C-alpha atoms as one frame of an Amber mdcrd trajectory, in Angstrom:
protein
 106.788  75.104 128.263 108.282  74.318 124.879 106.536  77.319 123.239 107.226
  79.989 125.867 103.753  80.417 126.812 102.392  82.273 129.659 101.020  80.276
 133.039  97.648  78.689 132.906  96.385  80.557 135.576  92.572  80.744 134.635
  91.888  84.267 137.126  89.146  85.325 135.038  87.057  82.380 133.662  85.375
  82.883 129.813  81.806  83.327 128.866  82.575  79.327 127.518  84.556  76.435
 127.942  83.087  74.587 124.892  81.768  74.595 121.929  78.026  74.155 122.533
  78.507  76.960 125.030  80.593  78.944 122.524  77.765  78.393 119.735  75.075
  79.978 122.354  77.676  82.474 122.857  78.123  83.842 119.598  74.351  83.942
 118.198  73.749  86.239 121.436  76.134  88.815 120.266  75.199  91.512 117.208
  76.708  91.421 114.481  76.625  94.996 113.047  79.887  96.280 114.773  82.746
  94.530 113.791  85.402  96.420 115.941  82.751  95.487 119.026  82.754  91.875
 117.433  86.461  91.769 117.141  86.805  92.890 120.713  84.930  90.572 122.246
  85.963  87.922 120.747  89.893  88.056 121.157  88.743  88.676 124.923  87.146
  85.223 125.199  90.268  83.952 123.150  92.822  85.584 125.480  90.744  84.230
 128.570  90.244  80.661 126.953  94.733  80.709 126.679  95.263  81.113 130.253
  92.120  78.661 131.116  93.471  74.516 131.816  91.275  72.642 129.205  91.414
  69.474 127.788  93.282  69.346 124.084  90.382  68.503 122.165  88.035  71.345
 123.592  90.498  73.688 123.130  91.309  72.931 119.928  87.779  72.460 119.067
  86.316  75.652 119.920  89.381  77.392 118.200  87.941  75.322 115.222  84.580
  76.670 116.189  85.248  80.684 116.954  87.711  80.784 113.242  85.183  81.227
 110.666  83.806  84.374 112.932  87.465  85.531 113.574  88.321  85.460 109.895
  85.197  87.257 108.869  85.605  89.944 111.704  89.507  90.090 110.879  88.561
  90.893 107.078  86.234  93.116 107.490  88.127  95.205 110.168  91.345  94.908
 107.356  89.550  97.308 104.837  90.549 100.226 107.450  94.197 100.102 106.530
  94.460  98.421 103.342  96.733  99.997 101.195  96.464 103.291 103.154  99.470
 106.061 102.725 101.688 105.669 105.685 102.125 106.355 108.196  98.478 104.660
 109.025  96.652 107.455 110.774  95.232 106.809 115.055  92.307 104.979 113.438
  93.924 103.046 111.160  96.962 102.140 113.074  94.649 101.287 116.216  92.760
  98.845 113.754  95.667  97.076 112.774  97.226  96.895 116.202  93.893  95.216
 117.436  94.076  93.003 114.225  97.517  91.356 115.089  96.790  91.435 118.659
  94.113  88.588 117.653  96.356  86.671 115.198  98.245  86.541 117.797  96.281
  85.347 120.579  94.885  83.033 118.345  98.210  81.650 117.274  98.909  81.165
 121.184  95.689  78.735 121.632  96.553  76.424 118.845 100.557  76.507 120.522
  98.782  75.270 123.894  97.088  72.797 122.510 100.379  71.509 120.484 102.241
  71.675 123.873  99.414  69.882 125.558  99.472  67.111 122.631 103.039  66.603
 122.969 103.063  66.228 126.754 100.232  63.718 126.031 102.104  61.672 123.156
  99.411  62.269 120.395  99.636  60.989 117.089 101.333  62.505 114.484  98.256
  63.206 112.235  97.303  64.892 115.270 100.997  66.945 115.710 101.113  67.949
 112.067  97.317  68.852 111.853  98.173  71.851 115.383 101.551  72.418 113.661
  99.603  73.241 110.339  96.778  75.611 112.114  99.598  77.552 114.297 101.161
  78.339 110.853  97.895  78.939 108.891  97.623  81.399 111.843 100.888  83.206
 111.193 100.197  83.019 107.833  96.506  85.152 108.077  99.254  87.429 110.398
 101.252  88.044 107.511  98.802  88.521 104.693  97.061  91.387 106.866 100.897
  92.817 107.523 101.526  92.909 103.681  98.032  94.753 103.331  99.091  97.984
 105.374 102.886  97.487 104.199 104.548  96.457 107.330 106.937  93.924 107.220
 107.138  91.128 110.269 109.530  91.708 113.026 112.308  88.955 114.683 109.191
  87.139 116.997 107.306  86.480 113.582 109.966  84.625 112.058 111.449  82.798
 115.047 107.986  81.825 115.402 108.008  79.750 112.381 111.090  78.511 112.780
 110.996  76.957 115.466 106.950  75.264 114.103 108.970  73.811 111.299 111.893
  72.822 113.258 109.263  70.644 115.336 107.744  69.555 112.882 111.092  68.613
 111.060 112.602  66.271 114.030 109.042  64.320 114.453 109.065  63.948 110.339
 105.590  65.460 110.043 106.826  68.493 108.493 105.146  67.032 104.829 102.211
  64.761 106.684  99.204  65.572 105.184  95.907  67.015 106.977  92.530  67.880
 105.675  91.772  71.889 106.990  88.708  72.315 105.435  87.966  75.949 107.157
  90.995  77.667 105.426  92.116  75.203 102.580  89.108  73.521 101.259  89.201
  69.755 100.649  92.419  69.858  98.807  94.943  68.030 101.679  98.022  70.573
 103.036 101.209  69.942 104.563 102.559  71.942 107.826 105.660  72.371 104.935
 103.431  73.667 102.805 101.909  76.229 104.391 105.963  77.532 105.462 106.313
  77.632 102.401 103.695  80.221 101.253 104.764  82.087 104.292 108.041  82.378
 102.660 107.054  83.109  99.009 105.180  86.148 100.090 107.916  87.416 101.386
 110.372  86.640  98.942 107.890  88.314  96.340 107.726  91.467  98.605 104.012
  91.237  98.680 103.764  94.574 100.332 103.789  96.250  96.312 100.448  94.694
  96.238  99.348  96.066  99.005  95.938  96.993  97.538  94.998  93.691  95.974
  97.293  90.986  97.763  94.282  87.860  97.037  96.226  87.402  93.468  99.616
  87.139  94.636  98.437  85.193  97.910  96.201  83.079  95.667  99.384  81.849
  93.735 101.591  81.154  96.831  99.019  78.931  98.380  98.801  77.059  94.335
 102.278  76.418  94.418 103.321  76.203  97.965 103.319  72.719  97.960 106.053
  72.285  95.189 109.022  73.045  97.520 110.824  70.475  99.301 112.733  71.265
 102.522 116.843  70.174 102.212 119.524  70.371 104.580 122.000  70.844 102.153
 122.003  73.121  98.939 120.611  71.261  95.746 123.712  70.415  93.315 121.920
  72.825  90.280 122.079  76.002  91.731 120.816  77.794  88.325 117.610  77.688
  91.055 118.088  79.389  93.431 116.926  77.871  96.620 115.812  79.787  99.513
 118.112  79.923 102.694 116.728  80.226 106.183 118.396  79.407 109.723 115.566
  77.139 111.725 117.542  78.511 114.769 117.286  82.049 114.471 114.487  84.727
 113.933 115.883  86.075 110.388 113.478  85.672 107.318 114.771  84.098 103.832
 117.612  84.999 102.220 118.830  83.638  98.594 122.156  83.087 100.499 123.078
  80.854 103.401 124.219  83.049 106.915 127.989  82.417 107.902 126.778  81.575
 111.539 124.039  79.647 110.731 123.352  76.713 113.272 120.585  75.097 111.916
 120.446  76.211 107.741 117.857  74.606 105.668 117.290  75.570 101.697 114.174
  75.313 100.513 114.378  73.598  97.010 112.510  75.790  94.285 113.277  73.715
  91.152 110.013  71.970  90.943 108.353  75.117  91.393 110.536  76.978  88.356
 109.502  74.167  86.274 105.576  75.138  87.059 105.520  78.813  86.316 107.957
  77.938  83.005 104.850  75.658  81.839 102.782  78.102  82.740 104.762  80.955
  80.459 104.613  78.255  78.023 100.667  77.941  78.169  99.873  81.876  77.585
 102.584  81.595  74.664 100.516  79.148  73.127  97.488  81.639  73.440  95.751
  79.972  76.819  94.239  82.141  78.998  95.498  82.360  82.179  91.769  80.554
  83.677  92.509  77.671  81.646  96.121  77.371  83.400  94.137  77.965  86.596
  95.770  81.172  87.448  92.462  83.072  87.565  89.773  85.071  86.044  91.443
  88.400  87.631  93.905  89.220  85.671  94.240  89.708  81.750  97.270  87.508
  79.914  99.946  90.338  79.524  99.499  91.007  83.014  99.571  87.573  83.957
 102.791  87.272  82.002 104.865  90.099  83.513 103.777  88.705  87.042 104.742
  85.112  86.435 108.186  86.505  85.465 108.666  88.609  88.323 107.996  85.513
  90.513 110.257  83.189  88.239 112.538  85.919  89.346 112.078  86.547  92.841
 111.133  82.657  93.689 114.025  80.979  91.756 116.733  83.553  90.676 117.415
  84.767  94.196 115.363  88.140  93.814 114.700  90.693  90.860 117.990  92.161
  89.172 119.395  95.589  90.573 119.707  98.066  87.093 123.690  97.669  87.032
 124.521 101.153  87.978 122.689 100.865  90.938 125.394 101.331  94.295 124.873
 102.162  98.186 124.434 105.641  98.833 124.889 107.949 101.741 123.245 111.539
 102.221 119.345 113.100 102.934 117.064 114.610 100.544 114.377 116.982 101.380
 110.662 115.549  99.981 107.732 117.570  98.847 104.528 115.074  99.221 101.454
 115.778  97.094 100.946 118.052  93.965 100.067 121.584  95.252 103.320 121.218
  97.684 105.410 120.420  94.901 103.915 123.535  92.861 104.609 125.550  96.016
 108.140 124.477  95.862 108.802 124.654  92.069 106.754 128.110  91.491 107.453
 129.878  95.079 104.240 130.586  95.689 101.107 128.463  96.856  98.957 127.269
  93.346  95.723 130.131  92.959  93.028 129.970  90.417  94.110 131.978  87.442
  90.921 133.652  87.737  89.086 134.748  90.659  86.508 132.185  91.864  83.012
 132.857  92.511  82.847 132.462  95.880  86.237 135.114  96.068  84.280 137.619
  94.110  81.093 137.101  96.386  83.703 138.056  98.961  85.094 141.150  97.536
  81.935 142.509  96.487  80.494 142.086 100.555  84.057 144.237 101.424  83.232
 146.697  98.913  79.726 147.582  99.725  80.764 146.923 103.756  84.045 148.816
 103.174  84.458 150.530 100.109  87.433 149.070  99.197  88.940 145.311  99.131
  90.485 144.307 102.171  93.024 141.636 101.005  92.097 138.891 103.262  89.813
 137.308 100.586  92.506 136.365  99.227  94.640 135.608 102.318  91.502 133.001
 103.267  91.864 131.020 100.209  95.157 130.218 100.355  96.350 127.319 102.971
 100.331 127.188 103.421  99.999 125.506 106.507 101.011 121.636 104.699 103.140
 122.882 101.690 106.378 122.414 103.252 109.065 119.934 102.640 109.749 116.651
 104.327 113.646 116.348 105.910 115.274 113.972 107.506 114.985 111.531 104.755
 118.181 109.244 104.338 119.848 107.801 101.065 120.321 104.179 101.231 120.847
 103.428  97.985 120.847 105.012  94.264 120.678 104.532  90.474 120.059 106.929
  87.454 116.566 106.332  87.559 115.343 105.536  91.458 116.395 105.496  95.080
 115.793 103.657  98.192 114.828 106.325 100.911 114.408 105.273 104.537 112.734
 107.548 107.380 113.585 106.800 110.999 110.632 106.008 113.438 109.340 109.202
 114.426 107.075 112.101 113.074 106.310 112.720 109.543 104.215 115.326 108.732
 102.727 113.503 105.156 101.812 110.363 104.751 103.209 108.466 101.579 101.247
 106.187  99.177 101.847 103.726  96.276 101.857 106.007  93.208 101.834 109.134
  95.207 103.944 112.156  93.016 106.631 113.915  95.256 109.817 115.790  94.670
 113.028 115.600  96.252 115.988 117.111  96.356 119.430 116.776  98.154 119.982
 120.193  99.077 118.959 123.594  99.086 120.777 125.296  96.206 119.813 121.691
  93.742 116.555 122.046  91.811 113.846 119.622  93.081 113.583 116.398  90.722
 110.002 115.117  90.258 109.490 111.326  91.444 106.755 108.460  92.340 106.550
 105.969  94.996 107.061 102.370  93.407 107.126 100.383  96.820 107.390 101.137
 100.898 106.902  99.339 103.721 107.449  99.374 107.621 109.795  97.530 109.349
 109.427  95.872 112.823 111.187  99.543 114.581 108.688 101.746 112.884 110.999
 102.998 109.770 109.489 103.430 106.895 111.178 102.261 103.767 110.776 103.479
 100.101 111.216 102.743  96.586 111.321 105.593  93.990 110.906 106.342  90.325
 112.558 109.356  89.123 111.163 111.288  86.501 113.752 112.786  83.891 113.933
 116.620  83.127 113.803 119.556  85.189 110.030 119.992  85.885 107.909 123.438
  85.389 104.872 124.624  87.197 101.765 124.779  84.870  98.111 124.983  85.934
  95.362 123.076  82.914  91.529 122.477  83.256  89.250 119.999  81.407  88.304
 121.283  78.188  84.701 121.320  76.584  81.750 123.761  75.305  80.284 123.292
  78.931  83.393 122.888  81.027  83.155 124.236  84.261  86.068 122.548  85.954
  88.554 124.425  88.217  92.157 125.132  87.124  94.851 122.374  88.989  98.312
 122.256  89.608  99.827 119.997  86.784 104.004 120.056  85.974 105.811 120.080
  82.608 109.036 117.752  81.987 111.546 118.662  79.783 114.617 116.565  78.862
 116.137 117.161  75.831 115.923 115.491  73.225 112.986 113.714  74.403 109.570
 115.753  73.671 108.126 117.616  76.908 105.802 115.827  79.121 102.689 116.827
  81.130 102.382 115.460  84.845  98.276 115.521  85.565  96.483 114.406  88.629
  95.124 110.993  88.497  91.938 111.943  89.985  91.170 114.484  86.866  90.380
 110.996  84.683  86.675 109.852  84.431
């Protein structure tokens, strides 16, 4: 096997073995469960890989079963998409069933590859399974950068070793017609590498949320690198680096040990998103330079620099002071924990609420006097604590890189979530926000930090107005001289 696949051992037959079968199949089952839907059909997938078949029929109902899979895959996503981590049972399980069908998916189209090279198919043929296999991964990825977990060593070697293939028959930049996943426009197994590659090189995960804009442009311009076995003379682009014999991603620099390095020439692509910074200068709107209808011009702008950036400068600039770092900080996730921290005592109406003074008045007339646990009941210290363990792995004066070992963390973390930190006991906590994080293959969990300047003080505020009948919140005060004093609100208290 020149994939590593498992035996064809065909124990347990499927409900079908072809696609009119498969068609009968599917309009039996409901559709108003997708985790049922999902279920059942990477069962009949994982059946249908360990089944002998012809090439065509297999190939043919994987054709048939992906518009259903990709529906049932999307839906399923919006359980984890851009949730804090780490992803709670539900979410987690979702996610692990999700890439358990890219998977098995990805393994059908590698069978029928294998059985088309054992055959001597055409090439059209070769480069048309070597494109769907990494169409596959890609769908893989895009759902990993959606709950912020990076792909681990079997991802990448994965793709390697598609491209490598598809490299020594010269097929790698044949084109095929995929209809299903890339309209009529025609698409290159190279091509779709490629867009594998840019999303990681952009760190997609920071998008998280709304990944169709970033994914969108990958797929636009995927098919403007070329694939070199030698770095381009210019290097004012930087090319991206990868090793077609080993299971590391990109890197904007060649490994010593490589055995098999390729660089992936982004020059033609630079000279794309320049025309493109060009067009918006000259007041076009980012539809007209078919970037969208999402996304207003400023915003357009600041993204296509980042990518000019990340795609062909190597990767975004560090801030110069910024230096490896050693160390832990203790984290306080969520505003009433980082009240409970700055103030030293859990955040309380200013005023007794109605419901408290309902209370007090039953405990008077029951009692004749106020009991105390009125009180007591309305206060919940039970998730105000700090977070330790967290390690340093790098620093500047305004942000860190914090990484958490696999393991269990008592609050989960979000983009834009408000925390405070602090490296020891006897230091005063810092207020911060999360800019980026993501999981690696082992389970860590990797993030990016803002630091907010000034030492921060515990105030409580309430929405104004003739009828206001808002609670008091938590809210924080910065203050660093010379710089006027800030107020840190909840996002939530916006309409």
């Amino acid at each position: 096997m020149r994939f590593g696949l498992g035996p064809l051992d065909g124990a347990v037959s499927a409900a079908f073995a072809t696609v009119t079968d498969g068609r009968r199949w599917l309009g039996d089952q409901t559709l108003t469960n997708p985790g049922n839907m999902r279920r059942l059909r990477g069962e009949q997938v994982d059946l249908l890989n360990r089944q002998p078949l012809p090439l065509r029929q297999r190939f043919d109902i994987l054709e048939m079963l992906h518009p259903q899979i990709a529906f049932v895959q999307e839906e399923i996503s919006k359980r984890y998409t851009g949730k804090p981590l780490p992803l709670a049972d539900a979410e987690a399980g979702a996610f692990n069933a999700n890439m358990r069908l890219w998977q098995a998916v990805t393994t059908g189209y590698l069978r029928c590859l294998d059985e088309a090279i054992t055959g001597g198919a055409s090439e059209r043929t070769l480069a048309t399974l070597v494109q769907c296999a990494l169409a596959t991964l890609l769908a893989e990825q895009v759902d990993r950068v959606r709950s912020f977990a990076q792909p681990g060593p079997e991802h990448w070697s994965r793709l390697h070793q598609l491209i490598a293939y598809a490299e020594d028959r010269g097929i790698a930049a044949t084109q095929t017609v995929d209809e299903a996943r890339y309209g009529a426009q025609p698409v290159t197994p190279l091509a779709v590498y490629a867009e594998i590659l840019l999303l990681h090189a952009i760190n997609a995960t920071e998008f998280a949320t709304r990944p169709q804009r970033i994914v969108r442009w990958a797929r636009l311009w995927s098919g403007k690198l070329s694939l070199l076995t030698a770095p381009p003379e210019d290097l004012q682009i930087v090319p991206m680096c990868v090793d077609l014999d080993s299971s590391l991603p990109p890197s904007p620099f060649p490994a010593k040990d490589a055995q098999r390095p390729r660089f992936l020439d982004t020059s033609t692509l630079a000279g794309s998103i320049k025309a493109c910074l060009m067009g918006l200068a000259n007041r076009k709107t980012p539809l007209e330079l078919q970037l969208g209808d999402d996304v207003s011009k400023n915003a357009c702008e600041a993204m296509l620099q980042r990518l000019f950036q990340c795609w062909c400068k190597g990767g975004m600039q560090r801030p110069p002071d910024r230096q490896a770092a050693t160390g832990t900080v203790e984290m306080a996730v969520g505003v009433e924990s980082i009240w409970y921290q700055l103030a030293g005592t859990p955040f309380k109406q200013p005023r007794p609420s109605d419901e408290l003074l309902r209370r007090e008045r039953e405990e008077i007339a029951t009692f004749g006097h106020v009991s105390g646990r009125a009180e007591m009941q309305a206060v919940d210290t039970s998730k105000l604590t700090v977070e330790a363990d967290w390690q340093i792995v790098n620093e500047s004066r305004n942000g860190m890189r914090l990484l958490h070992a696999a393991g269990k963390l008592g609050q989960r973390i979000g983009i834009g979530h408000l925390f405070a930190l602090r490296r020891s006991p006897t230091e005063p906590f810092a207020l911060a926000s999360v800019r980026w994080l993501m999981m690696d293959a082992e389970g860590a969990l990797h993030v990016g930090v803002q630091l907010m300047p000034g030492s921060a003080t515990p105030i409580s505020f309430r929405i104004a107005g003739v009828n206001a009948k808002d609670a008091w919140r938590p809210a924080f005060v910065l203050c660093a001289a010379p710089a006027p004093e800030q107020r840190v609100l909840p996002a939530v208290v916006f309409r």
